[in-house]
Amino acid sequence: MAGNRVYSTYFENVTIAAVQDIFSIKAGAANGVILHQIDLSAGGVTSPAEIRLRLKRLPATVTNGSGGAAPTISATDSGDTKASAATVRANDTTQATTSGTAAILAAWQWNVLNQFTYLPAPEDREIIQAAEALVLDIAGAPASTVVSGTIKWAETP
């Protein structure tokens, strides 16, 4: 197989009503991570509401958050049998921390009546090095909303 291996994971129908890490990807000890795509959607929403989202890079010593789940990771290529070395968490209400200085790479106001899709051009994809983390968090407590999400990434060689 040529190129980077691409992986995906998701969560479905999770009620979100507090500040939390929607997704966090911590790169393995030997490989970095390149972010490919993030999708979020809200179910059963009939009135507009906005959720503040931030994409952060956590360098140095990263401690994963807790209170959420470690979703199943799947390779997007059915012929790829190598497991991802990255650690993924979803919906952690105790957020990930770093001994370094977190960098906010992007920020959005997501109107939950619409799907949120982050699909950067290849030259604009965020890249983290081994043992660093990328975190999509909710910066302020939202109104209770049922959310589903997917994230895709590749590991660097």
XYZ file of C-alpha atoms in Angstrom:
157
model
C 0.000 0.000 0.000
C 1.390 3.393 -0.992
C 1.172 6.545 1.102
C 0.033 7.018 4.675
C -2.392 4.690 6.400
C -5.719 6.430 7.071
C -7.823 5.587 10.122
C -11.283 6.574 11.289
C -13.344 6.463 14.456
C -16.703 7.785 15.575
C -19.263 8.173 18.338
C -23.051 8.268 18.042
C -25.899 9.925 19.930
C -23.941 11.316 22.877
C -25.648 14.016 24.958
C -23.272 16.941 25.344
C -23.995 19.606 27.946
C -20.564 20.501 29.366
C -17.095 21.681 28.383
C -15.250 18.625 27.065
C -12.890 17.132 24.525
C -15.059 15.933 21.629
C -12.089 14.043 20.174
C -8.453 13.739 21.169
C -5.824 11.895 19.162
C -2.512 11.229 20.865
C 0.182 10.163 18.413
C 2.144 7.016 19.160
C 5.757 7.040 20.341
C 7.187 6.432 16.844
C 4.769 8.178 14.445
C 3.108 11.544 14.092
C -0.482 12.167 12.979
C -1.941 14.151 10.065
C -5.553 15.263 10.529
C -7.747 14.570 7.481
C -11.352 15.307 8.473
C -13.802 15.991 11.310
C -17.594 15.744 11.019
C -20.165 16.555 13.710
C -23.952 16.500 13.538
C -26.712 17.094 16.063
C -29.911 15.074 16.223
C -33.415 16.207 17.101
C -32.472 19.895 17.140
C -35.233 22.282 16.051
C -33.948 25.647 17.250
C -30.621 27.313 16.524
C -27.857 27.067 19.072
C -24.125 27.543 18.739
C -21.346 25.475 20.217
C -17.834 26.931 20.469
C -15.254 24.513 19.066
C -11.450 24.747 19.225
C -8.772 22.608 17.604
C -5.684 22.483 19.815
C -2.209 20.965 19.614
C -0.848 19.655 22.902
C 2.956 19.243 22.855
C 5.369 17.714 25.352
C 3.990 15.316 27.974
C 0.295 14.745 27.226
C -2.141 13.154 29.656
C -5.332 11.885 28.035
C -8.642 13.111 29.399
C -11.225 10.909 31.104
C -14.951 10.509 31.575
C -15.589 9.630 27.932
C -14.692 6.569 25.904
C -11.950 5.054 23.751
C -13.851 4.420 20.500
C -12.940 1.633 18.087
C -10.407 2.624 15.437
C -10.773 1.256 11.901
C -8.466 1.475 8.896
C -10.285 3.062 5.946
C -8.546 0.587 3.592
C -10.121 -2.852 4.130
C -6.812 -4.455 3.072
C -4.829 -2.627 5.765
C -4.416 -4.903 8.764
C -1.944 -2.746 10.716
C -3.439 -1.187 13.841
C -3.079 2.529 14.503
C -0.439 3.443 17.075
C -2.451 6.529 18.057
C -4.684 6.673 21.126
C -8.125 8.186 20.548
C -10.604 9.412 23.132
C -14.095 10.851 22.647
C -16.336 12.983 24.870
C -13.947 13.342 27.824
C -15.441 15.701 30.404
C -12.063 15.841 32.171
C -9.962 17.338 29.399
C -6.496 16.278 28.209
C -3.542 18.221 29.615
C 0.023 18.964 28.551
C 3.195 19.927 30.403
C 3.917 22.259 27.475
C 1.948 25.175 26.076
C -1.199 24.232 24.158
C -1.584 25.946 20.778
C -5.065 26.791 19.481
C -4.906 26.050 15.750
C -8.514 26.925 14.819
C -11.771 28.053 16.415
C -15.360 27.885 15.180
C -18.928 28.666 16.211
C -20.935 25.586 15.147
C -24.653 26.179 14.568
C -26.148 22.805 15.512
C -28.902 23.091 12.877
C -26.148 22.386 10.321
C -23.540 19.670 10.043
C -20.003 20.727 10.990
C -17.339 19.492 8.570
C -13.651 20.325 8.759
C -11.936 19.053 5.611
C -8.669 20.940 5.124
C -6.811 20.933 1.817
C -3.819 18.555 1.915
C -1.341 21.433 2.258
C -3.329 22.851 5.222
C -3.713 19.663 7.290
C -2.563 19.841 10.881
C 0.418 17.608 11.674
C 1.624 16.609 15.109
C 4.800 14.781 16.036
C 5.178 11.539 17.984
C 3.649 11.687 21.508
C 1.835 15.008 20.836
C -1.959 15.307 20.680
C -4.648 17.039 18.630
C -7.803 17.899 20.548
C -11.168 19.169 19.321
C -12.824 20.642 22.386
C -15.946 22.508 23.378
C -14.744 25.750 24.913
C -17.963 26.746 26.710
C -20.798 24.694 28.186
C -23.486 24.281 25.489
C -27.203 23.668 25.801
C -27.861 19.935 26.056
C -27.494 18.532 22.534
C -27.324 14.982 21.147
C -24.251 14.788 18.903
C -22.601 12.224 16.624
C -19.112 12.605 15.171
C -16.387 11.094 13.021
C -12.679 11.861 12.772
C -10.129 10.647 10.190
C -6.357 10.840 10.340
C -3.200 9.299 8.904
C -0.015 8.310 10.677
C 3.230 9.737 9.365
C 5.912 7.240 8.316
